[in-house]
Amino acid sequence: MEEIQSQSDHYRSSSSSASSPASRVPSSNFFYLRKPGSLRQPISFEDSPDWDDTDIEVRVDEGGDSINAATTPASPSLSKLNSGSLPSPPLPERAVVARKISGASLAWKDLTVTIKGKRKYSDKVIKSSNGYALPGTMTVIMGPAKSGKSTLLRALAGRLPDSARMYGEVFVNGSKWHLPYASYGYVERETTLIGSLTVREFLYYSALLQLPGFFCQKKSVVEDAILAMSLGDFANKLIGAHCYMKGLPRGERRRVSIARELVMRPHVLFIDEPLYHLDSVSALLMMVTLKKLASTGCTLIFTIYQSSTEVFGLFDRICLLSNGNTLFFGETLACLQHFSNAGFPCPIMQSPSDHFLRAINTDFDRIIAMCKNWQDDHGDLSSVNMDTAVAIRTLETTYKSSADAAAAETMIVKLTEKEGPSLKSKGKASNPTRIAVLTWRSLLIMSREWKYYWFRLILYMLLTLCIGTVFSGLGHSLSSVVTRVAAIFVFVSFNSLLSVAGVPAHLKEIKIYACEESNLHSGTFVFLLGQLFSGIPFLFLISISSSLVFYFLVGLRDEFSFLMYFVLNFFMCLLVNEGMVLLIVSICQEVYWSILTLVSVHVIMMLSAGYFRIRSALPRPIWMYPISYVSFHTYSIQGLLENEYIGSSYAVGQVRTISGYQALRNVYDISTSSSSKWENLLVLFLMCAGYRILVFALLQFCVRKKFPGRRFFRCNRETNNPR
């Protein structure tokens, strides 16, 4: 304690530019939301909210630019919303919004999270955290990198990965229960949006995936979400940011990701880093929008790394973390008083969040070490001359014995001593509806993204035209058999290899699926069926256009039934190939490694397809068993050759003729049965189903772990038992 006191006194004396919190408060309306005297007074929390009176009504005055929140009757938990002094983004003229939103209170007690390391669950990421969040307020979890901010947010939302264990208690409206579907929303730090859709289209399809009921009922929900996030000027613009589309600015894209969760009208909204990659202006607009959203009664809990002074003044409460330890929980401006009491007053002209992170971020110790040699020539750097570990221990010790911690514990007791109304699930869209929505949405995406789809179709046509002209004019003599086999092999193999052009599109679909599945907006089975149904028209268009060009340029058997089999065989080949691409993309999760793996697999399958060496002569270990049996090239080429040569005959001299099978047997292995080509087609169909079953299993067990999804949580009543 003597070391802590000496370091604290040294820092207090070295901060010559520091002043008292009251004199340090700027005059900006964004920051100055409470009376200056409140910083010197003991921190007082609101009384426990009356569960029967938590509905609030929000009215936007006609032609006005501020939000007035009125409660019926007034709720103590919302009594300190400074709606009059908080400017909000401009709304359309004559806009009138009237809605009652039931808030939800969240409280956590002795919450500890451990992550599985070398020893079982030895690494404590969150250590005995206590706090709460009330309706109509914004609670921010702040701290340096790797302090446990996102872990605490995930623990409160029930989204911890399988490698984590949670101890303690979490209460929702005073009861130890779970957050049902649609009662809350969770926004990841980096979300995947669909750039080829407009903002309104994207939110409308999201509403169709999430909400039950008729299509027409979703439009009002979407418009409310657009209005809530101030996206009216961008509603009909493409989201973009990929392919050939320029896209919306980062701030508006972040608003769209939040608006996607608002279509459910959640009671609680969790946001991981809402200001991620935003500039100062976009960050301020984002926080003003969220403040307006909170004034409607929604409970907002989010993490943040750093903020400006104006943004800091919009927070209602702050939970300050460092290495999993809670250094402060309470009103944001009271945190300044806490730092001043601990001996670390915030200097003038410095953002409070910068000052907090400067005091508790251990990375600054390296900066101090670097500056020791430099300060001999440039003077004393006393403003950074502080041991961070001592500062953290000082703040933690001061907080545990302060009135702030006692007031927080008292409030948690009041919030948990009686149970309020339980949150109910609003229902979800049926699986057939979701399959139809995903199919139609994918078709719309395909029609707009020419780089991923239409350009790919052009490549198929150009390659087929090249192959067809190279092998044109073969005739039907016995001498053309070898060349005709080569033409069919090149057509199937090279066109299948062009599937690498679809890797970016498939990877985008996987990321969208992972994002939507994490909030139960979609599902693995629904996603795969929607992806299959939407891909069938595109693949059939490729198969029929390429087959017609190749068939007539090369001059294959001139019968309609043989032509239709050729088209059907190549279509099934493309379906199998798409399933294989989806499987490889799901495993690799990167464009470069997916393309490299896909090309390697195709080359290996070509080598064992029976063209370069007859299949029966292949080395039995590995090449014949199992590679030649899992290569879809083998069955596709064999079926096409049987379609062309079974039942045909060729003249040898002037008297003798041989069958097509006899003419081909020294070049390629085929069967003499007339039904063999249909058996090969059946094998292709089974391989198509098999690949998608593998993708289903992979998405269920592997991708879910990489993108941990939402899980209902029930905290244990005994704090010593893991959940």
XYZ file of C-alpha atoms in Angstrom:
723
model
C 0.000 0.000 0.000
C 2.918 2.345 0.656
C 4.117 1.739 -2.919
C 0.664 2.455 -4.270
C 0.348 5.626 -2.211
C 3.783 6.908 -3.225
C 3.130 6.273 -6.914
C -0.272 7.902 -6.623
C 1.187 10.980 -4.924
C 3.896 11.190 -7.575
C 1.357 11.100 -10.384
C -0.837 13.677 -8.616
C 2.072 16.061 -8.256
C 3.378 15.444 -11.763
C 0.068 16.281 -13.445
C 0.486 20.014 -13.195
C -2.032 20.587 -15.910
C -4.750 18.619 -14.123
C -7.610 20.312 -12.377
C -10.697 19.314 -10.466
C -13.443 17.492 -12.377
C -15.876 20.317 -11.951
C -13.605 22.893 -13.520
C -12.625 20.475 -16.263
C -16.083 19.953 -17.716
C -16.373 21.504 -21.182
C -19.345 23.575 -22.187
C -20.459 21.336 -25.036
C -24.067 20.258 -24.800
C -23.035 16.764 -25.785
C -20.891 16.416 -22.690
C -22.551 18.633 -20.139
C -25.673 16.555 -19.542
C -25.797 16.790 -15.750
C -25.302 19.537 -13.219
C -21.666 20.357 -12.455
C -22.269 19.800 -8.791
C -23.159 16.182 -9.358
C -19.479 15.355 -9.720
C -18.794 16.400 -6.131
C -21.887 14.740 -4.675
C -22.024 11.056 -3.704
C -23.140 8.959 -6.631
C -26.856 8.153 -6.381
C -28.536 5.504 -8.508
C -32.181 5.482 -9.465
C -34.647 3.452 -7.502
C -35.558 0.004 -8.712
C -37.950 0.424 -11.649
C -41.590 -0.464 -11.227
C -42.127 -3.322 -13.666
C -45.716 -2.293 -14.328
C -44.732 1.208 -15.411
C -41.780 0.667 -17.729
C -43.614 1.381 -20.963
C -42.754 4.724 -22.448
C -44.245 6.667 -25.272
C -42.018 8.541 -27.683
C -43.347 11.470 -29.662
C -41.501 13.365 -32.343
C -42.988 16.824 -32.491
C -44.133 17.870 -35.902
C -41.323 19.724 -37.598
C -39.145 19.409 -34.492
C -35.556 18.320 -34.175
C -35.501 16.832 -30.689
C -36.990 13.814 -29.018
C -39.307 14.143 -26.031
C -39.750 11.018 -23.934
C -42.814 10.854 -21.721
C -43.710 8.035 -19.396
C -47.141 7.077 -18.243
C -46.617 7.387 -15.304
C -43.042 8.641 -15.100
C -40.567 5.840 -14.620
C -37.756 6.592 -12.141
C -35.314 4.663 -14.325
C -35.815 7.100 -17.186
C -36.046 10.296 -15.183
C -32.555 11.467 -16.085
C -32.819 11.275 -19.859
C -31.811 14.743 -21.006
C -33.938 14.767 -24.096
C -34.143 18.495 -24.288
C -30.412 19.018 -24.529
C -29.649 16.133 -26.856
C -29.804 16.997 -30.559
C -30.769 14.205 -32.885
C -30.413 13.686 -36.623
C -33.026 15.599 -38.619
C -36.233 13.755 -39.342
C -38.615 14.228 -42.234
C -41.088 17.022 -41.848
C -44.440 16.173 -40.283
C -42.984 12.904 -38.992
C -44.955 11.501 -36.100
C -43.854 8.422 -34.219
C -45.863 7.049 -31.314
C -45.016 3.682 -29.872
C -44.791 2.088 -26.469
C -41.747 -0.113 -25.996
C -41.449 -2.290 -22.938
C -37.937 -2.094 -21.537
C -35.902 -4.922 -20.002
C -33.546 -4.670 -17.058
C -30.314 -6.671 -17.065
C -28.172 -7.309 -13.994
C -25.126 -9.493 -13.487
C -23.617 -10.549 -10.196
C -20.189 -12.114 -9.518
C -19.850 -12.928 -13.205
C -16.656 -14.844 -13.985
C -15.650 -16.225 -17.381
C -12.816 -18.678 -17.903
C -11.320 -19.744 -21.212
C -9.892 -23.203 -21.712
C -6.103 -23.048 -21.969
C -3.362 -25.624 -21.510
C -4.962 -26.486 -18.205
C -8.710 -26.868 -18.061
C -10.390 -23.466 -17.790
C -7.460 -21.844 -16.014
C -7.470 -18.466 -17.740
C -9.923 -16.028 -16.147
C -10.983 -13.450 -18.715
C -13.668 -11.818 -16.546
C -13.240 -11.770 -12.768
C -16.260 -11.278 -10.466
C -17.911 -8.519 -12.459
C -21.018 -6.758 -11.128
C -23.262 -4.351 -12.973
C -26.628 -3.650 -14.492
C -28.342 -1.951 -17.423
C -31.714 -0.202 -17.283
C -34.313 0.519 -19.980
C -33.812 3.733 -21.890
C -30.104 3.971 -21.066
C -26.765 3.308 -22.749
C -24.300 1.216 -20.768
C -20.790 1.090 -22.208
C -18.107 -1.512 -21.437
C -14.756 0.224 -21.871
C -11.174 -0.898 -21.554
C -7.924 -1.418 -23.448
C -7.358 -4.252 -25.901
C -7.695 -7.766 -24.427
C -9.322 -6.449 -21.270
C -12.400 -8.698 -21.614
C -14.897 -6.237 -23.101
C -16.234 -8.472 -25.869
C -16.140 -11.533 -23.596
C -18.315 -9.802 -21.008
C -20.732 -8.682 -23.720
C -20.941 -12.219 -25.114
C -21.459 -13.634 -21.637
C -24.406 -11.309 -21.015
C -25.913 -12.247 -24.394
C -25.323 -15.990 -23.944
C -22.976 -16.216 -26.916
C -19.793 -17.579 -25.354
C -17.866 -20.155 -27.412
C -17.628 -23.775 -26.366
C -14.148 -23.214 -24.943
C -15.504 -20.831 -22.270
C -17.215 -21.429 -18.949
C -19.332 -18.881 -17.113
C -19.907 -18.634 -13.362
C -22.198 -16.264 -11.520
C -25.710 -15.018 -12.073
C -27.414 -13.000 -14.799
C -30.900 -11.601 -14.240
C -33.370 -10.410 -16.854
C -36.190 -8.364 -15.334
C -35.303 -9.776 -11.943
C -35.526 -13.453 -12.880
C -32.794 -15.978 -13.614
C -34.028 -17.046 -17.003
C -33.018 -16.780 -20.610
C -33.357 -14.260 -23.391
C -35.823 -15.834 -25.832
C -35.700 -15.420 -29.573
C -36.382 -11.880 -30.805
C -36.172 -10.373 -27.313
C -32.698 -9.067 -27.967
C -30.335 -8.254 -30.799
C -26.596 -8.737 -31.092
C -24.383 -6.849 -33.554
C -20.915 -8.235 -34.192
C -17.854 -6.042 -34.552
C -17.566 -6.972 -38.217
C -20.803 -7.942 -39.941
C -21.314 -9.144 -43.483
C -23.785 -7.207 -45.616
C -25.070 -7.946 -49.120
C -23.686 -5.239 -51.353
C -25.926 -5.888 -54.361
C -29.087 -5.047 -52.396
C -30.365 -1.655 -51.398
C -30.703 -0.787 -47.731
C -34.487 -1.189 -47.853
C -34.262 -4.512 -49.723
C -31.664 -5.863 -47.325
C -33.746 -4.999 -44.263
C -36.927 -6.307 -45.888
C -35.383 -9.701 -46.626
C -33.988 -9.767 -43.088
C -37.471 -9.105 -41.731
C -38.887 -11.914 -43.878
C -36.290 -14.305 -42.458
C -36.881 -13.277 -38.850
C -40.560 -12.459 -38.400
C -43.678 -14.599 -38.813
C -46.780 -13.355 -40.547
C -47.588 -11.964 -43.959
C -45.181 -10.169 -46.251
C -47.123 -6.909 -46.199
C -46.821 -6.673 -42.416
C -43.019 -6.504 -42.601
C -42.869 -3.214 -44.518
C -43.860 -1.049 -41.567
C -41.247 -2.781 -39.397
C -38.562 -2.083 -41.976
C -39.543 1.576 -42.273
C -39.407 1.925 -38.488
C -35.895 0.470 -38.441
C -34.801 2.828 -41.217
C -36.227 5.786 -39.306
C -34.685 4.670 -36.013
C -31.184 4.537 -37.523
C -31.648 7.699 -39.634
C -31.142 5.843 -42.918
C -33.907 7.568 -44.854
C -31.499 9.275 -47.284
C -29.789 5.946 -48.062
C -32.802 3.608 -48.110
C -32.836 3.166 -51.892
C -29.063 3.081 -52.402
C -27.043 -0.085 -52.908
C -24.997 -1.168 -49.907
C -22.115 -2.023 -52.237
C -18.467 -2.145 -51.084
C -17.630 -5.184 -53.252
C -17.637 -6.323 -56.850
C -18.042 -3.212 -59.033
C -20.188 -1.309 -56.500
C -18.779 1.692 -54.656
C -20.925 1.233 -51.585
C -22.125 3.271 -48.627
C -19.727 4.999 -46.209
C -18.593 3.001 -43.188
C -20.891 4.862 -40.819
C -24.011 4.104 -42.834
C -22.973 0.463 -43.291
C -22.638 0.167 -39.528
C -26.112 1.658 -39.138
C -27.509 -0.933 -41.555
C -26.041 -3.785 -39.505
C -27.717 -2.372 -36.391
C -30.987 -1.768 -38.217
C -31.062 -5.457 -39.202
C -31.442 -6.332 -35.518
C -34.007 -3.593 -34.945
C -36.590 -5.179 -37.243
C -37.337 -7.540 -34.345
C -37.921 -4.547 -32.047
C -35.715 -6.066 -29.324
C -35.899 -5.153 -25.653
C -32.111 -5.348 -25.281
C -29.518 -4.543 -27.937
C -25.890 -5.678 -27.617
C -23.368 -4.006 -29.921
C -19.706 -4.947 -30.102
C -17.697 -1.820 -30.975
C -20.357 0.378 -32.664
C -17.612 2.912 -33.537
C -15.317 0.326 -35.141
C -13.368 1.914 -38.027
C -15.428 5.137 -37.884
C -14.029 8.647 -38.020
C -14.876 11.224 -35.366
C -17.851 12.715 -37.234
C -19.354 9.326 -38.111
C -18.788 8.163 -34.536
C -20.638 11.167 -33.127
C -23.558 10.694 -35.536
C -23.689 7.009 -34.633
C -23.839 7.691 -30.899
C -26.481 10.416 -31.294
C -28.575 7.928 -33.258
C -28.119 5.281 -30.563
C -29.028 7.834 -27.904
C -32.237 8.538 -29.789
C -32.872 4.784 -29.968
C -32.301 4.403 -26.230
C -34.812 7.162 -25.530
C -37.538 4.910 -26.943
C -37.030 2.486 -24.045
C -34.520 0.030 -25.529
C -31.712 -1.159 -23.271
C -28.372 -0.604 -25.016
C -25.181 -2.367 -23.931
C -22.091 -2.030 -26.066
C -18.325 -2.131 -25.940
C -16.026 0.676 -26.942
C -12.284 1.140 -26.991
C -11.937 4.892 -27.265
C -14.181 7.901 -27.769
C -14.100 11.652 -28.077
C -15.267 14.014 -25.341
C -18.616 14.606 -27.062
C -19.259 10.897 -27.506
C -18.248 10.173 -23.919
C -20.866 12.623 -22.652
C -23.658 10.629 -24.290
C -23.064 7.489 -22.206
C -25.242 6.875 -19.182
C -23.093 4.313 -17.387
C -19.630 2.918 -17.835
C -18.095 -0.403 -16.866
C -14.320 0.048 -16.935
C -12.285 -3.155 -17.321
C -8.591 -3.972 -17.231
C -7.329 -7.548 -17.489
C -10.812 -8.768 -16.586
C -10.994 -6.719 -13.372
C -13.706 -4.119 -12.866
C -12.071 -0.801 -12.037
C -15.309 1.173 -12.005
C -19.029 0.809 -12.635
C -21.388 3.746 -12.425
C -22.394 6.953 -14.137
C -19.897 8.109 -16.727
C -19.190 11.545 -15.281
C -18.788 10.025 -11.810
C -15.927 7.998 -13.235
C -13.959 11.236 -13.482
C -14.482 11.799 -9.772
C -13.384 8.218 -9.085
C -10.098 8.757 -10.951
C -9.578 12.066 -9.176
C -10.169 10.441 -5.775
C -7.661 7.723 -6.661
C -5.044 10.339 -7.490
C -5.371 10.454 -11.262
C -7.311 13.601 -12.218
C -8.036 14.126 -15.881
C -5.942 16.948 -17.367
C -7.519 19.833 -19.222
C -7.996 19.432 -22.992
C -7.869 15.643 -22.780
C -10.692 13.253 -23.573
C -11.875 11.304 -20.509
C -11.713 7.989 -22.363
C -8.141 8.753 -23.470
C -7.233 9.523 -19.880
C -8.830 6.320 -18.581
C -7.071 4.133 -21.131
C -3.790 5.974 -20.566
C -3.935 5.122 -16.878
C -4.851 1.417 -17.197
C -3.258 0.321 -20.493
C -0.096 -1.684 -19.804
C 1.159 -1.002 -23.334
C 2.071 2.512 -22.227
C 4.885 1.057 -20.116
C 6.765 0.354 -23.340
C 6.240 3.963 -24.411
C 7.678 5.150 -21.102
C 10.721 2.931 -21.577
C 11.242 4.325 -25.070
C 10.916 7.897 -23.822
C 13.495 7.612 -21.006
C 16.415 8.080 -23.376
C 14.596 10.768 -25.328
C 13.623 12.937 -22.350
C 17.250 13.749 -21.506
C 17.372 15.978 -24.576
C 13.752 17.135 -24.616
C 12.903 17.662 -20.976
C 10.903 15.735 -18.414
C 7.979 13.611 -19.633
C 6.277 13.533 -16.273
C 2.815 13.210 -17.818
C 3.570 9.622 -18.831
C 5.952 8.753 -16.010
C 3.697 6.302 -14.137
C 3.691 2.575 -13.440
C 0.513 1.215 -15.030
C 0.313 -1.853 -12.784
C 0.353 0.382 -9.699
C -2.334 2.609 -11.228
C -4.569 -0.391 -11.903
C -4.173 -1.696 -8.350
C -4.857 1.761 -6.974
C -8.041 2.203 -8.991
C -9.265 -1.301 -8.176
C -8.629 -0.885 -4.452
C -10.255 2.534 -4.404
C -13.336 1.300 -6.220
C -13.897 -1.726 -3.973
C -14.014 0.504 -0.916
C -15.939 3.367 -2.528
C -19.567 4.370 -2.315
C -19.862 3.658 -6.042
C -19.404 -0.096 -5.567
C -21.796 -0.129 -2.618
C -24.410 1.798 -4.590
C -24.048 -0.602 -7.524
C -24.536 -3.622 -5.252
C -27.582 -1.981 -3.681
C -29.094 -1.358 -7.095
C -28.437 -4.950 -8.175
C -30.216 -6.186 -5.065
C -33.216 -3.970 -5.840
C -33.318 -5.204 -9.417
C -33.198 -8.858 -8.392
C -35.317 -8.906 -5.236
C -38.544 -9.282 -7.222
C -39.343 -10.714 -10.617
C -40.757 -8.543 -13.353
C -42.586 -9.513 -16.528
C -40.871 -12.339 -18.385
C -39.796 -11.735 -21.941
C -41.669 -13.782 -24.496
C -40.616 -15.015 -27.884
C -42.300 -13.270 -30.796
C -42.181 -16.339 -32.999
C -40.117 -16.874 -36.115
C -40.657 -17.436 -39.799
C -41.299 -21.002 -40.923
C -38.617 -22.996 -42.717
C -40.516 -23.095 -46.057
C -40.816 -19.305 -45.913
C -37.123 -18.924 -45.178
C -36.166 -21.263 -48.024
C -38.327 -19.260 -50.424
C -36.881 -15.954 -49.196
C -33.274 -17.146 -49.446
C -33.895 -18.559 -52.917
C -35.466 -15.369 -54.212
C -32.815 -13.208 -52.561
C -30.017 -15.282 -54.110
C -31.632 -15.034 -57.528
C -31.800 -11.266 -57.165
C -28.147 -11.175 -56.139
C -27.164 -13.297 -59.151
C -29.014 -10.985 -61.506
C -27.037 -7.967 -60.260
C -23.530 -9.236 -59.620
C -22.197 -9.663 -63.157
C -18.627 -10.127 -61.951
C -19.448 -13.275 -60.011
C -22.167 -14.763 -62.234
C -22.700 -13.226 -65.678
C -18.998 -12.858 -66.381
C -18.614 -16.478 -65.349
C -21.265 -17.452 -67.899
C -19.356 -15.523 -70.567
C -16.174 -17.396 -69.657
C -17.965 -20.737 -70.034
C -19.238 -19.743 -73.465
C -15.832 -18.519 -74.652
C -14.065 -21.655 -73.436
C -16.703 -23.907 -75.011
C -16.426 -22.007 -78.265
C -12.660 -22.458 -78.251
C -12.902 -26.199 -77.551
C -15.642 -26.657 -80.138
C -13.734 -24.902 -82.912
C -10.517 -26.790 -82.127
C -12.300 -30.155 -82.388
C -14.737 -29.236 -85.163
C -15.115 -31.306 -88.352
C -14.137 -34.671 -86.834
C -16.627 -36.728 -88.797
C -17.870 -40.181 -87.729
C -15.107 -42.440 -88.996
C -13.183 -44.937 -86.894
C -10.130 -42.688 -86.934
C -12.031 -39.914 -85.125
C -12.728 -41.988 -81.990
C -9.545 -41.028 -80.118
C -9.922 -37.340 -80.950
C -13.613 -37.356 -79.983
C -12.748 -38.851 -76.574
C -10.172 -36.099 -76.103
C -12.775 -33.449 -76.985
C -15.277 -34.754 -74.423
C -12.560 -35.019 -71.746
C -11.355 -31.463 -72.367
C -14.931 -30.121 -72.371
C -15.856 -31.695 -69.024
C -12.533 -31.113 -67.272
C -11.809 -27.548 -68.353
C -15.361 -26.298 -67.848
C -15.397 -27.860 -64.385
C -12.120 -26.141 -63.595
C -13.743 -22.778 -64.351
C -15.699 -23.183 -61.127
C -12.823 -21.404 -59.357
C -14.435 -18.182 -60.623
C -17.306 -18.806 -58.200
C -15.121 -19.103 -55.077
C -15.533 -15.432 -53.976
C -19.316 -15.658 -54.348
C -19.503 -18.901 -52.343
C -17.251 -17.484 -49.649
C -19.518 -14.454 -49.415
C -22.535 -16.743 -49.029
C -20.824 -18.665 -46.224
C -20.064 -15.450 -44.336
C -23.626 -14.204 -44.758
C -24.917 -17.558 -43.526
C -22.626 -17.464 -40.468
C -23.772 -13.937 -39.626
C -27.468 -14.750 -40.000
C -27.261 -18.137 -38.308
C -25.564 -16.644 -35.243
C -28.803 -14.772 -34.476
C -31.030 -17.666 -35.606
C -32.184 -15.714 -38.659
C -31.313 -18.694 -40.806
C -30.253 -22.324 -40.482
C -27.886 -24.780 -42.127
C -30.596 -26.844 -43.799
C -32.470 -23.731 -44.913
C -29.301 -22.127 -46.254
C -28.228 -25.180 -48.268
C -31.651 -25.668 -49.822
C -31.960 -21.984 -50.698
C -28.464 -21.998 -52.177
C -29.242 -25.128 -54.205
C -32.581 -23.891 -55.550
C -31.169 -20.500 -56.509
C -28.160 -22.072 -58.230
C -30.153 -24.521 -60.363
C -31.396 -21.938 -62.954
C -27.917 -20.442 -63.318
C -26.190 -23.820 -63.678
C -28.850 -25.077 -66.089
C -28.354 -21.957 -68.210
C -24.621 -22.689 -68.325
C -25.144 -26.372 -69.120
C -27.650 -25.921 -71.948
C -25.797 -23.024 -73.626
C -22.370 -24.700 -73.408
C -23.710 -28.112 -74.421
C -25.483 -26.798 -77.519
C -22.382 -24.967 -78.730
C -20.071 -27.925 -78.141
C -22.502 -30.589 -79.395
C -23.026 -29.096 -82.826
C -19.502 -27.796 -83.365
C -17.953 -31.203 -82.667
C -20.748 -33.024 -84.475
C -21.964 -35.642 -81.994
C -24.877 -38.032 -82.672
C -27.688 -36.154 -84.324
C -30.641 -37.245 -82.176
C -32.645 -35.187 -79.710
C -32.600 -37.826 -76.930
C -28.796 -38.036 -77.038
C -28.557 -34.243 -76.937
C -30.833 -34.046 -73.887
C -28.771 -36.666 -72.075
C -25.619 -34.677 -72.846
C -27.208 -31.537 -71.359
C -28.487 -33.424 -68.303
C -25.146 -35.147 -67.714
C -23.200 -31.886 -67.855
C -25.793 -30.202 -65.612
C -25.357 -32.902 -62.956
C -21.594 -32.571 -63.345
C -21.865 -28.839 -62.591
C -24.088 -29.524 -59.564
C -21.552 -31.969 -58.149
C -18.785 -29.500 -58.847
C -20.657 -26.708 -57.043
C -21.082 -28.957 -54.024
C -17.356 -29.682 -53.992
C -16.547 -25.970 -54.275
C -18.895 -25.200 -51.382
C -17.212 -27.909 -49.301
C -13.691 -26.618 -49.969
C -14.706 -22.999 -49.324
C -16.315 -24.022 -46.027
C -13.067 -25.682 -44.969
C -10.539 -23.077 -46.138
C -12.528 -19.865 -45.443
C -10.096 -17.882 -47.642
C -10.107 -17.104 -51.362
C -6.448 -17.895 -51.984
C -6.374 -21.259 -50.213
C -9.770 -22.228 -51.606
C -8.669 -21.632 -55.205
C -5.339 -23.379 -54.671
C -7.005 -26.415 -53.086
C -9.729 -26.545 -55.714
C -7.272 -26.493 -58.623
C -5.165 -29.206 -56.990
C -8.195 -31.444 -56.424
C -9.351 -30.986 -60.019
C -5.922 -31.901 -61.415
C -5.790 -35.052 -59.293
C -9.286 -36.043 -60.419
C -8.366 -35.449 -64.069
C -5.335 -37.730 -63.750
C -7.473 -40.584 -62.416
C -10.456 -40.057 -64.778
C -9.256 -42.783 -67.175
C -8.205 -40.620 -70.104
C -4.439 -40.361 -69.675
C -4.355 -44.025 -68.713
C -7.179 -46.548 -68.918
C -8.858 -46.857 -65.554
C -8.265 -50.626 -65.243
C -4.528 -50.053 -65.722
C -4.191 -47.415 -62.996
C -2.136 -48.345 -59.898
C -4.676 -49.862 -57.541
C -3.461 -48.225 -54.337
C -4.556 -44.598 -54.158
C -5.127 -43.881 -57.863
C -7.728 -46.512 -58.665
C -8.901 -46.921 -55.072
C -10.201 -44.483 -53.996
C -9.371 -41.476 -56.209
C -10.858 -42.755 -59.488
C -14.050 -43.699 -57.639
C -14.519 -40.296 -55.995
C -13.682 -38.350 -59.162
C -16.875 -37.031 -60.735
C -14.961 -36.644 -64.014
C -14.899 -40.422 -64.335
C -18.667 -40.885 -64.268
C -19.479 -37.807 -66.336
C -17.037 -38.677 -69.153
C -17.966 -42.358 -69.084
C -21.666 -41.531 -69.339
C -21.110 -39.128 -72.244
C -19.001 -41.685 -74.139
C -21.605 -44.395 -73.580
C -24.248 -41.991 -74.816
C -22.195 -41.420 -77.977
C -20.890 -44.925 -78.786
C -23.239 -47.565 -77.316
C -25.537 -48.675 -80.160
C -23.350 -47.243 -82.909
C -21.171 -49.134 -85.402
C -18.136 -48.345 -87.580
C -17.038 -49.866 -90.875
C -13.693 -51.626 -91.080
C -12.871 -51.968 -94.743
C -15.718 -52.774 -97.114
C -17.169 -55.870 -95.442
C -16.617 -55.864 -91.698
C -18.121 -53.522 -89.066
C -17.411 -53.177 -85.356
C -19.553 -51.745 -82.570
C -18.847 -48.490 -80.854
C -17.837 -50.362 -77.705
C -15.189 -52.324 -79.626
C -13.889 -49.149 -81.229
C -13.581 -47.466 -77.845
C -12.373 -50.229 -75.529
C -8.670 -49.612 -76.215
C -9.095 -45.892 -75.507
C -11.502 -45.660 -72.572
C -13.283 -48.121 -70.257
C -17.055 -48.137 -70.749
C -19.802 -50.688 -70.149
C -21.695 -52.621 -72.801
C -25.021 -52.210 -71.014
C -27.483 -49.777 -72.557
C -28.511 -48.621 -69.070
C -24.959 -47.928 -67.944
C -25.118 -44.244 -68.865
C -28.129 -43.803 -66.588
C -26.270 -45.545 -63.791
C -23.457 -43.026 -64.192
C -26.020 -40.228 -64.051
C -27.403 -41.729 -60.830
C -23.906 -41.813 -59.345
C -23.488 -38.108 -60.152
C -26.801 -37.371 -58.436
C -25.713 -39.300 -55.330
C -22.395 -37.464 -55.301
C -24.274 -34.154 -55.495
C -26.337 -35.137 -52.445
C -23.257 -36.503 -50.662
C -21.248 -33.304 -51.021
C -24.077 -31.234 -49.614
C -24.479 -33.618 -46.690
C -20.780 -33.125 -45.947
C -21.224 -29.362 -46.194
C -24.185 -29.587 -43.818
C -22.114 -31.466 -41.238
C -19.192 -29.091 -41.681
C -21.312 -25.970 -41.241
C -23.030 -27.477 -38.221
C -19.903 -28.423 -36.304
C -16.968 -26.419 -37.679
C -18.178 -23.058 -38.969
C -20.391 -22.597 -35.903
C -17.306 -22.868 -33.695
C -15.457 -20.306 -35.778
C -18.485 -17.980 -35.667
C -19.984 -18.706 -32.203
C -23.715 -18.297 -32.392
C -26.447 -17.364 -30.018
C -27.416 -19.828 -27.369
C -30.127 -19.575 -24.742
C -28.558 -19.204 -21.330
C -29.601 -20.055 -17.829
C -27.204 -18.967 -15.136
C -26.795 -21.274 -12.180
C -28.229 -20.356 -8.850
C -24.991 -21.387 -7.153
C -22.159 -19.141 -8.215
C -19.630 -21.927 -7.741
C -21.142 -24.231 -10.345
C -20.344 -23.829 -14.021
C -23.228 -23.340 -16.297
